[in-house]
Amino acid sequence: MKIFPESSFFQEGRAPALPSLAEVRDLNLKTGNVAATNLNYPPSVIIPSLGVVIKYGLSVSIVEAQTQIMVREESQGRIPVPEIFGWIEDNGQTFIYMSLIEGDTLADRWGGLSDDEKQAICEELHHYVKLLRTLEQDPRDKYIGDNLGKNPLTDIYVIDRPELVGPFQGEDAVKQLQDACGIEIDDDLVSPIVFTHNDLISPNIMITPDPNPKVAALNDWAQSGWYPAYW
C-alpha cells in the first residue's frame, strides 16, 4: 500500500492505519446494495468516523489519485480537491483512500437554491476552471492525453475508439486529434492544450451544507487530462 504520512489522516492520528481491503469490502456488502458486488465499479465506501472515502474497482486507476495530488499541489490548495491518503491495488482493483468532504452534491441541492446562490456557485466554478487552465505542460513536450505518463485519453465518449484516444504528441497534437475525429478547423483557430476536469457535472460537485452554500469540492477526476481548450 502506498500511504502519505504527511496527509491529515496520519497527522491527526485518526487511526494507526487506513482500513484494510477486507474491511472496505465488508462495509460495502453490509449496506445491502446489490451493486456492492460489482467488481468493475462498486459504490464508494464512506467512513464518517475516520473522515475517509474509499473509491475502488477494476475501472478505478491510480492516475486519478495522482491527478488529485497534482491539482492540489500545483494550485497550492486554491482548487478544492479531496486529499489523497493512500492507495493500493488488489486482484486488478484499485482502492483510493481520500478525504470525506462534508456537504451535498450540487445535483441534490440545485432545485432548492435561489437565483443568487446559483449565480454565486457558477462564478466559483468559473474561477476554478480558469485556475485549472493555468496549469502548464512543458512547452517542449506538448501532448493530448491523461495527466501522467502520456497515457491515452479516458474520456468516456472516445475510450472505446482506439484511433481517438491517443496520446497525440508534438506541436501538432491538436491537429492530430482533430484529423482523427474528422474535424476541420482553420489553422488560425487552433486551440491551445489545457488541463481539463472533463466531467464537471452536478453530481461531481460538492457544496457546503450551510445556508450560504459554496463549492466544497470537485470530485471524480477519472476523465481529466490535457485536452484542446474547447473540449
PDB file of C-alpha atoms in Angstrom:
ATOM      1  CA  MET A   1       0.000   0.000   0.000  1.00  0.00           C
ATOM      2  CA  LYS A   2       1.168   3.488  -0.876  1.00  0.00           C
ATOM      3  CA  ILE A   3       0.416   5.866   2.004  1.00  0.00           C
ATOM      4  CA  PHE A   4       1.071   9.549   2.589  1.00  0.00           C
ATOM      5  CA  PRO A   5       2.240  10.025   6.196  1.00  0.00           C
ATOM      6  CA  GLU A   6       2.104  13.807   5.759  1.00  0.00           C
ATOM      7  CA  SER A   7      -1.630  13.696   4.977  1.00  0.00           C
ATOM      8  CA  SER A   8      -4.156  14.854   7.553  1.00  0.00           C
ATOM      9  CA  PHE A   9      -5.341  11.281   8.224  1.00  0.00           C
ATOM     10  CA  PHE A  10      -1.991  10.333   9.719  1.00  0.00           C
ATOM     11  CA  GLN A  11      -1.011  13.736  11.081  1.00  0.00           C
ATOM     12  CA  GLU A  12      -4.240  13.911  13.089  1.00  0.00           C
ATOM     13  CA  GLY A  13      -3.851  10.319  14.294  1.00  0.00           C
ATOM     14  CA  ARG A  14      -7.336   9.265  13.225  1.00  0.00           C
ATOM     15  CA  ALA A  15      -6.259   5.604  13.223  1.00  0.00           C
ATOM     16  CA  PRO A  16      -2.987   3.666  13.179  1.00  0.00           C
ATOM     17  CA  ALA A  17      -3.650   2.580   9.600  1.00  0.00           C
ATOM     18  CA  LEU A  18      -6.094   3.004   6.759  1.00  0.00           C
ATOM     19  CA  PRO A  19      -8.976   0.483   6.692  1.00  0.00           C
ATOM     20  CA  SER A  20      -7.984  -2.881   5.234  1.00  0.00           C
ATOM     21  CA  LEU A  21      -9.363  -4.152   1.948  1.00  0.00           C
ATOM     22  CA  ALA A  22     -11.382  -6.772   3.818  1.00  0.00           C
ATOM     23  CA  GLU A  23     -12.940  -4.052   5.979  1.00  0.00           C
ATOM     24  CA  VAL A  24     -13.776  -1.924   2.956  1.00  0.00           C
ATOM     25  CA  ARG A  25     -15.404  -4.761   1.053  1.00  0.00           C
ATOM     26  CA  ASP A  26     -17.293  -5.950   4.131  1.00  0.00           C
ATOM     27  CA  LEU A  27     -18.662  -2.470   4.841  1.00  0.00           C
ATOM     28  CA  ASN A  28     -19.916  -2.241   1.276  1.00  0.00           C
ATOM     29  CA  LEU A  29     -21.633  -5.626   1.427  1.00  0.00           C
ATOM     30  CA  LYS A  30     -23.304  -4.716   4.726  1.00  0.00           C
ATOM     31  CA  THR A  31     -25.121  -1.816   3.045  1.00  0.00           C
ATOM     32  CA  GLY A  32     -27.266  -4.366   1.231  1.00  0.00           C
ATOM     33  CA  ASN A  33     -26.703  -2.538  -2.045  1.00  0.00           C
ATOM     34  CA  VAL A  34     -26.610  -5.150  -4.813  1.00  0.00           C
ATOM     35  CA  ALA A  35     -24.047  -3.003  -6.648  1.00  0.00           C
ATOM     36  CA  ALA A  36     -21.563  -3.709  -3.839  1.00  0.00           C
ATOM     37  CA  THR A  37     -20.692  -6.989  -5.564  1.00  0.00           C
ATOM     38  CA  ASN A  38     -19.865  -5.213  -8.819  1.00  0.00           C
ATOM     39  CA  LEU A  39     -16.138  -5.720  -9.359  1.00  0.00           C
ATOM     40  CA  ASN A  40     -15.882  -3.054 -12.016  1.00  0.00           C
ATOM     41  CA  TYR A  41     -17.190  -0.002 -10.190  1.00  0.00           C
ATOM     42  CA  PRO A  42     -18.918  -0.678  -6.848  1.00  0.00           C
ATOM     43  CA  PRO A  43     -20.257   2.205  -4.728  1.00  0.00           C
ATOM     44  CA  SER A  44     -17.623   4.126  -2.807  1.00  0.00           C
ATOM     45  CA  VAL A  45     -17.344   3.304   0.886  1.00  0.00           C
ATOM     46  CA  ILE A  46     -17.772   6.196   3.320  1.00  0.00           C
ATOM     47  CA  ILE A  47     -16.438   6.028   6.879  1.00  0.00           C
ATOM     48  CA  PRO A  48     -17.528   9.263   8.611  1.00  0.00           C
ATOM     49  CA  SER A  49     -15.770   8.438  11.896  1.00  0.00           C
ATOM     50  CA  LEU A  50     -12.431   8.475  10.060  1.00  0.00           C
ATOM     51  CA  GLY A  51     -13.282  11.177   7.550  1.00  0.00           C
ATOM     52  CA  VAL A  52     -12.443   8.761   4.740  1.00  0.00           C
ATOM     53  CA  VAL A  53     -13.971   7.786   1.408  1.00  0.00           C
ATOM     54  CA  ILE A  54     -12.668   4.735  -0.444  1.00  0.00           C
ATOM     55  CA  LYS A  55     -13.266   4.642  -4.180  1.00  0.00           C
ATOM     56  CA  TYR A  56     -12.402   1.313  -5.746  1.00  0.00           C
ATOM     57  CA  GLY A  57     -12.973  -1.104  -8.586  1.00  0.00           C
ATOM     58  CA  LEU A  58     -11.488  -2.563 -11.744  1.00  0.00           C
ATOM     59  CA  SER A  59     -12.263   0.694 -13.559  1.00  0.00           C
ATOM     60  CA  VAL A  60     -10.535   2.871 -10.964  1.00  0.00           C
ATOM     61  CA  SER A  61      -6.995   3.991 -11.756  1.00  0.00           C
ATOM     62  CA  ILE A  62      -4.112   5.219  -9.626  1.00  0.00           C
ATOM     63  CA  VAL A  63      -3.776   8.033 -12.161  1.00  0.00           C
ATOM     64  CA  GLU A  64      -6.965   9.563 -10.732  1.00  0.00           C
ATOM     65  CA  ALA A  65      -5.359   9.797  -7.284  1.00  0.00           C
ATOM     66  CA  GLN A  66      -2.115  11.118  -8.743  1.00  0.00           C
ATOM     67  CA  THR A  67      -4.092  13.755 -10.627  1.00  0.00           C
ATOM     68  CA  GLN A  68      -5.820  14.930  -7.451  1.00  0.00           C
ATOM     69  CA  ILE A  69      -2.441  15.238  -5.748  1.00  0.00           C
ATOM     70  CA  MET A  70      -1.062  17.197  -8.692  1.00  0.00           C
ATOM     71  CA  VAL A  71      -4.006  19.599  -8.828  1.00  0.00           C
ATOM     72  CA  ARG A  72      -3.874  20.250  -5.074  1.00  0.00           C
ATOM     73  CA  GLU A  73      -0.149  20.896  -5.198  1.00  0.00           C
ATOM     74  CA  GLU A  74       0.018  22.907  -8.415  1.00  0.00           C
ATOM     75  CA  SER A  75      -2.924  25.100  -7.410  1.00  0.00           C
ATOM     76  CA  GLN A  76      -1.490  25.454  -3.888  1.00  0.00           C
ATOM     77  CA  GLY A  77      -4.829  24.375  -2.460  1.00  0.00           C
ATOM     78  CA  ARG A  78      -6.811  27.017  -4.331  1.00  0.00           C
ATOM     79  CA  ILE A  79      -8.830  24.355  -6.162  1.00  0.00           C
ATOM     80  CA  PRO A  80     -10.941  22.254  -3.753  1.00  0.00           C
ATOM     81  CA  VAL A  81      -9.917  18.655  -4.372  1.00  0.00           C
ATOM     82  CA  PRO A  82     -10.265  15.757  -1.897  1.00  0.00           C
ATOM     83  CA  GLU A  83      -6.979  14.968  -0.169  1.00  0.00           C
ATOM     84  CA  ILE A  84      -5.391  11.613  -1.001  1.00  0.00           C
ATOM     85  CA  PHE A  85      -4.352   9.447   1.963  1.00  0.00           C
ATOM     86  CA  GLY A  86      -3.148   6.396   0.048  1.00  0.00           C
ATOM     87  CA  TRP A  87      -3.907   3.701  -2.498  1.00  0.00           C
ATOM     88  CA  ILE A  88      -3.441   0.009  -3.107  1.00  0.00           C
ATOM     89  CA  GLU A  89      -4.072  -2.495  -5.915  1.00  0.00           C
ATOM     90  CA  ASP A  90      -5.544  -5.948  -5.348  1.00  0.00           C
ATOM     91  CA  ASN A  91      -6.640  -8.523  -7.923  1.00  0.00           C
ATOM     92  CA  GLY A  92      -6.975  -5.867 -10.599  1.00  0.00           C
ATOM     93  CA  GLN A  93      -8.963  -3.494  -8.400  1.00  0.00           C
ATOM     94  CA  THR A  94      -7.514  -0.146  -7.354  1.00  0.00           C
ATOM     95  CA  PHE A  95      -8.503   1.301  -3.967  1.00  0.00           C
ATOM     96  CA  ILE A  96      -8.104   5.063  -3.468  1.00  0.00           C
ATOM     97  CA  TYR A  97      -8.376   6.421   0.072  1.00  0.00           C
ATOM     98  CA  MET A  98      -9.310  10.103   0.194  1.00  0.00           C
ATOM     99  CA  SER A  99     -10.821  12.730   2.461  1.00  0.00           C
ATOM    100  CA  LEU A 100     -14.559  12.794   3.096  1.00  0.00           C
ATOM    101  CA  ILE A 101     -15.994  16.161   2.072  1.00  0.00           C
ATOM    102  CA  GLU A 102     -18.960  17.229   4.167  1.00  0.00           C
ATOM    103  CA  GLY A 103     -21.831  18.622   2.157  1.00  0.00           C
ATOM    104  CA  ASP A 104     -24.264  17.786  -0.610  1.00  0.00           C
ATOM    105  CA  THR A 105     -23.908  17.286  -4.326  1.00  0.00           C
ATOM    106  CA  LEU A 106     -24.928  20.222  -6.454  1.00  0.00           C
ATOM    107  CA  ALA A 107     -27.338  17.842  -8.189  1.00  0.00           C
ATOM    108  CA  ASP A 108     -29.207  17.279  -4.925  1.00  0.00           C
ATOM    109  CA  ARG A 109     -29.373  20.957  -3.967  1.00  0.00           C
ATOM    110  CA  TRP A 110     -29.725  22.798  -7.251  1.00  0.00           C
ATOM    111  CA  GLY A 111     -33.531  22.850  -7.344  1.00  0.00           C
ATOM    112  CA  GLY A 112     -33.720  24.450  -3.895  1.00  0.00           C
ATOM    113  CA  LEU A 113     -31.154  27.193  -4.477  1.00  0.00           C
ATOM    114  CA  SER A 114     -32.092  30.794  -5.118  1.00  0.00           C
ATOM    115  CA  ASP A 115     -31.054  32.508  -8.342  1.00  0.00           C
ATOM    116  CA  ASP A 116     -28.394  34.464  -6.443  1.00  0.00           C
ATOM    117  CA  GLU A 117     -26.988  31.268  -4.909  1.00  0.00           C
ATOM    118  CA  LYS A 118     -26.890  29.571  -8.306  1.00  0.00           C
ATOM    119  CA  GLN A 119     -25.115  32.571  -9.789  1.00  0.00           C
ATOM    120  CA  ALA A 120     -22.542  32.607  -6.979  1.00  0.00           C
ATOM    121  CA  ILE A 121     -21.787  28.894  -7.394  1.00  0.00           C
ATOM    122  CA  CYS A 122     -21.442  29.248 -11.163  1.00  0.00           C
ATOM    123  CA  GLU A 123     -18.980  32.099 -10.638  1.00  0.00           C
ATOM    124  CA  GLU A 124     -16.969  29.932  -8.239  1.00  0.00           C
ATOM    125  CA  LEU A 125     -16.872  27.099 -10.758  1.00  0.00           C
ATOM    126  CA  HIS A 126     -15.794  29.502 -13.487  1.00  0.00           C
ATOM    127  CA  HIS A 127     -12.948  30.650 -11.254  1.00  0.00           C
ATOM    128  CA  TYR A 128     -11.803  27.077 -10.597  1.00  0.00           C
ATOM    129  CA  VAL A 129     -11.894  26.179 -14.288  1.00  0.00           C
ATOM    130  CA  LYS A 130      -9.766  29.245 -15.051  1.00  0.00           C
ATOM    131  CA  LEU A 131      -7.287  28.149 -12.374  1.00  0.00           C
ATOM    132  CA  LEU A 132      -7.146  24.647 -13.857  1.00  0.00           C
ATOM    133  CA  ARG A 133      -6.292  26.157 -17.204  1.00  0.00           C
ATOM    134  CA  THR A 134      -3.305  27.956 -15.734  1.00  0.00           C
ATOM    135  CA  LEU A 135      -1.605  24.579 -15.196  1.00  0.00           C
ATOM    136  CA  GLU A 136       1.086  24.209 -17.815  1.00  0.00           C
ATOM    137  CA  GLN A 137       2.731  21.459 -19.791  1.00  0.00           C
ATOM    138  CA  ASP A 138       6.396  21.526 -20.656  1.00  0.00           C
ATOM    139  CA  PRO A 139       6.307  23.718 -23.807  1.00  0.00           C
ATOM    140  CA  ARG A 140       8.931  21.426 -25.358  1.00  0.00           C
ATOM    141  CA  ASP A 141       6.798  18.335 -24.801  1.00  0.00           C
ATOM    142  CA  LYS A 142       3.193  19.031 -25.728  1.00  0.00           C
ATOM    143  CA  TYR A 143       0.656  16.232 -25.871  1.00  0.00           C
ATOM    144  CA  ILE A 144      -3.034  15.384 -25.598  1.00  0.00           C
ATOM    145  CA  GLY A 145      -3.635  12.550 -23.157  1.00  0.00           C
ATOM    146  CA  ASP A 146      -4.164  11.805 -19.495  1.00  0.00           C
ATOM    147  CA  ASN A 147      -2.342  13.735 -16.818  1.00  0.00           C
ATOM    148  CA  LEU A 148       0.572  11.420 -16.152  1.00  0.00           C
ATOM    149  CA  GLY A 149       2.775   9.288 -18.337  1.00  0.00           C
ATOM    150  CA  LYS A 150       1.237  10.390 -21.637  1.00  0.00           C
ATOM    151  CA  ASN A 151      -1.356   7.658 -21.470  1.00  0.00           C
ATOM    152  CA  PRO A 152      -4.426   7.577 -23.746  1.00  0.00           C
ATOM    153  CA  LEU A 153      -7.422   9.800 -23.084  1.00  0.00           C
ATOM    154  CA  THR A 154     -10.027   8.437 -20.682  1.00  0.00           C
ATOM    155  CA  ASP A 155     -12.989  10.445 -21.972  1.00  0.00           C
ATOM    156  CA  ILE A 156     -15.955   8.056 -21.977  1.00  0.00           C
ATOM    157  CA  TYR A 157     -17.014   9.186 -25.455  1.00  0.00           C
ATOM    158  CA  VAL A 158     -13.744   8.145 -27.095  1.00  0.00           C
ATOM    159  CA  ILE A 159     -12.343   5.460 -24.794  1.00  0.00           C
ATOM    160  CA  ASP A 160     -13.704   2.655 -26.985  1.00  0.00           C
ATOM    161  CA  ARG A 161     -12.252   4.212 -30.143  1.00  0.00           C
ATOM    162  CA  PRO A 162      -8.528   3.318 -30.278  1.00  0.00           C
ATOM    163  CA  GLU A 163      -7.910   5.778 -33.108  1.00  0.00           C
ATOM    164  CA  LEU A 164      -9.227   8.676 -30.989  1.00  0.00           C
ATOM    165  CA  VAL A 165      -7.670   8.143 -27.565  1.00  0.00           C
ATOM    166  CA  GLY A 166      -4.089   8.967 -28.466  1.00  0.00           C
ATOM    167  CA  PRO A 167      -1.979  10.090 -26.828  1.00  0.00           C
ATOM    168  CA  PHE A 168      -1.241  12.686 -29.508  1.00  0.00           C
ATOM    169  CA  GLN A 169       2.204  14.233 -29.179  1.00  0.00           C
ATOM    170  CA  GLY A 170       4.149  17.146 -30.610  1.00  0.00           C
ATOM    171  CA  GLU A 171       3.469  20.690 -31.734  1.00  0.00           C
ATOM    172  CA  ASP A 172       0.617  19.492 -33.951  1.00  0.00           C
ATOM    173  CA  ALA A 173      -1.063  17.347 -31.260  1.00  0.00           C
ATOM    174  CA  VAL A 174      -4.366  19.223 -31.565  1.00  0.00           C
ATOM    175  CA  LYS A 175      -4.390  18.798 -35.346  1.00  0.00           C
ATOM    176  CA  GLN A 176      -3.651  15.076 -34.943  1.00  0.00           C
ATOM    177  CA  LEU A 177      -6.708  14.690 -32.701  1.00  0.00           C
ATOM    178  CA  GLN A 178      -8.903  16.767 -34.990  1.00  0.00           C
ATOM    179  CA  ASP A 179      -7.797  14.761 -38.028  1.00  0.00           C
ATOM    180  CA  ALA A 180      -8.574  11.518 -36.165  1.00  0.00           C
ATOM    181  CA  CYS A 181     -12.037  12.877 -35.321  1.00  0.00           C
ATOM    182  CA  GLY A 182     -12.635  14.185 -38.831  1.00  0.00           C
ATOM    183  CA  ILE A 183     -12.806  17.779 -37.591  1.00  0.00           C
ATOM    184  CA  GLU A 184     -11.709  20.605 -39.882  1.00  0.00           C
ATOM    185  CA  ILE A 185     -10.730  23.851 -38.146  1.00  0.00           C
ATOM    186  CA  ASP A 186      -8.843  26.744 -39.724  1.00  0.00           C
ATOM    187  CA  ASP A 187      -5.189  26.802 -38.761  1.00  0.00           C
ATOM    188  CA  ASP A 188      -5.528  30.270 -37.248  1.00  0.00           C
ATOM    189  CA  LEU A 189      -8.202  28.930 -34.878  1.00  0.00           C
ATOM    190  CA  VAL A 190      -6.163  26.030 -33.497  1.00  0.00           C
ATOM    191  CA  SER A 191      -6.981  25.592 -29.820  1.00  0.00           C
ATOM    192  CA  PRO A 192      -4.349  25.555 -27.074  1.00  0.00           C
ATOM    193  CA  ILE A 193      -3.914  22.435 -24.945  1.00  0.00           C
ATOM    194  CA  VAL A 194      -5.202  22.937 -21.408  1.00  0.00           C
ATOM    195  CA  PHE A 195      -5.812  20.816 -18.343  1.00  0.00           C
ATOM    196  CA  THR A 196      -9.476  19.843 -18.113  1.00  0.00           C
ATOM    197  CA  HIS A 197     -11.538  18.085 -15.449  1.00  0.00           C
ATOM    198  CA  ASN A 198     -13.723  16.726 -18.255  1.00  0.00           C
ATOM    199  CA  ASP A 199     -16.594  15.509 -16.072  1.00  0.00           C
ATOM    200  CA  LEU A 200     -17.617  18.635 -14.192  1.00  0.00           C
ATOM    201  CA  ILE A 201     -21.276  17.751 -13.831  1.00  0.00           C
ATOM    202  CA  SER A 202     -23.526  18.491 -10.860  1.00  0.00           C
ATOM    203  CA  PRO A 203     -23.221  15.043  -9.168  1.00  0.00           C
ATOM    204  CA  ASN A 204     -19.429  15.556  -9.063  1.00  0.00           C
ATOM    205  CA  ILE A 205     -19.614  18.979  -7.425  1.00  0.00           C
ATOM    206  CA  MET A 206     -19.940  19.139  -3.643  1.00  0.00           C
ATOM    207  CA  ILE A 207     -21.334  22.241  -1.959  1.00  0.00           C
ATOM    208  CA  THR A 208     -21.321  23.192   1.698  1.00  0.00           C
ATOM    209  CA  PRO A 209     -24.451  22.368   3.738  1.00  0.00           C
ATOM    210  CA  ASP A 210     -24.834  25.844   5.250  1.00  0.00           C
ATOM    211  CA  PRO A 211     -27.454  28.446   4.245  1.00  0.00           C
ATOM    212  CA  ASN A 212     -24.894  30.297   2.114  1.00  0.00           C
ATOM    213  CA  PRO A 213     -23.578  27.376   0.028  1.00  0.00           C
ATOM    214  CA  LYS A 214     -20.181  27.425  -1.593  1.00  0.00           C
ATOM    215  CA  VAL A 215     -18.282  24.869  -3.644  1.00  0.00           C
ATOM    216  CA  ALA A 216     -16.700  22.404  -1.208  1.00  0.00           C
ATOM    217  CA  ALA A 217     -15.001  20.009  -3.627  1.00  0.00           C
ATOM    218  CA  LEU A 218     -14.661  18.896  -7.217  1.00  0.00           C
ATOM    219  CA  ASN A 219     -14.867  15.102  -7.315  1.00  0.00           C
ATOM    220  CA  ASP A 220     -14.223  12.332  -9.842  1.00  0.00           C
ATOM    221  CA  TRP A 221     -11.088  13.207 -11.798  1.00  0.00           C
ATOM    222  CA  ALA A 222     -11.078   9.907 -13.713  1.00  0.00           C
ATOM    223  CA  GLN A 223     -11.528  11.528 -17.144  1.00  0.00           C
ATOM    224  CA  SER A 224      -9.280  14.523 -16.577  1.00  0.00           C
ATOM    225  CA  GLY A 225      -6.240  15.266 -18.677  1.00  0.00           C
ATOM    226  CA  TRP A 226      -4.733  17.516 -21.325  1.00  0.00           C
ATOM    227  CA  TYR A 227      -7.294  18.388 -23.993  1.00  0.00           C
ATOM    228  CA  PRO A 228      -7.933  21.136 -26.546  1.00  0.00           C
ATOM    229  CA  ALA A 229      -9.431  24.152 -24.760  1.00  0.00           C
ATOM    230  CA  TYR A 230     -12.822  23.641 -26.419  1.00  0.00           C
ATOM    231  CA  TRP A 231     -13.194  20.062 -25.120  1.00  0.00           C
TER     232      TRP A 231
END
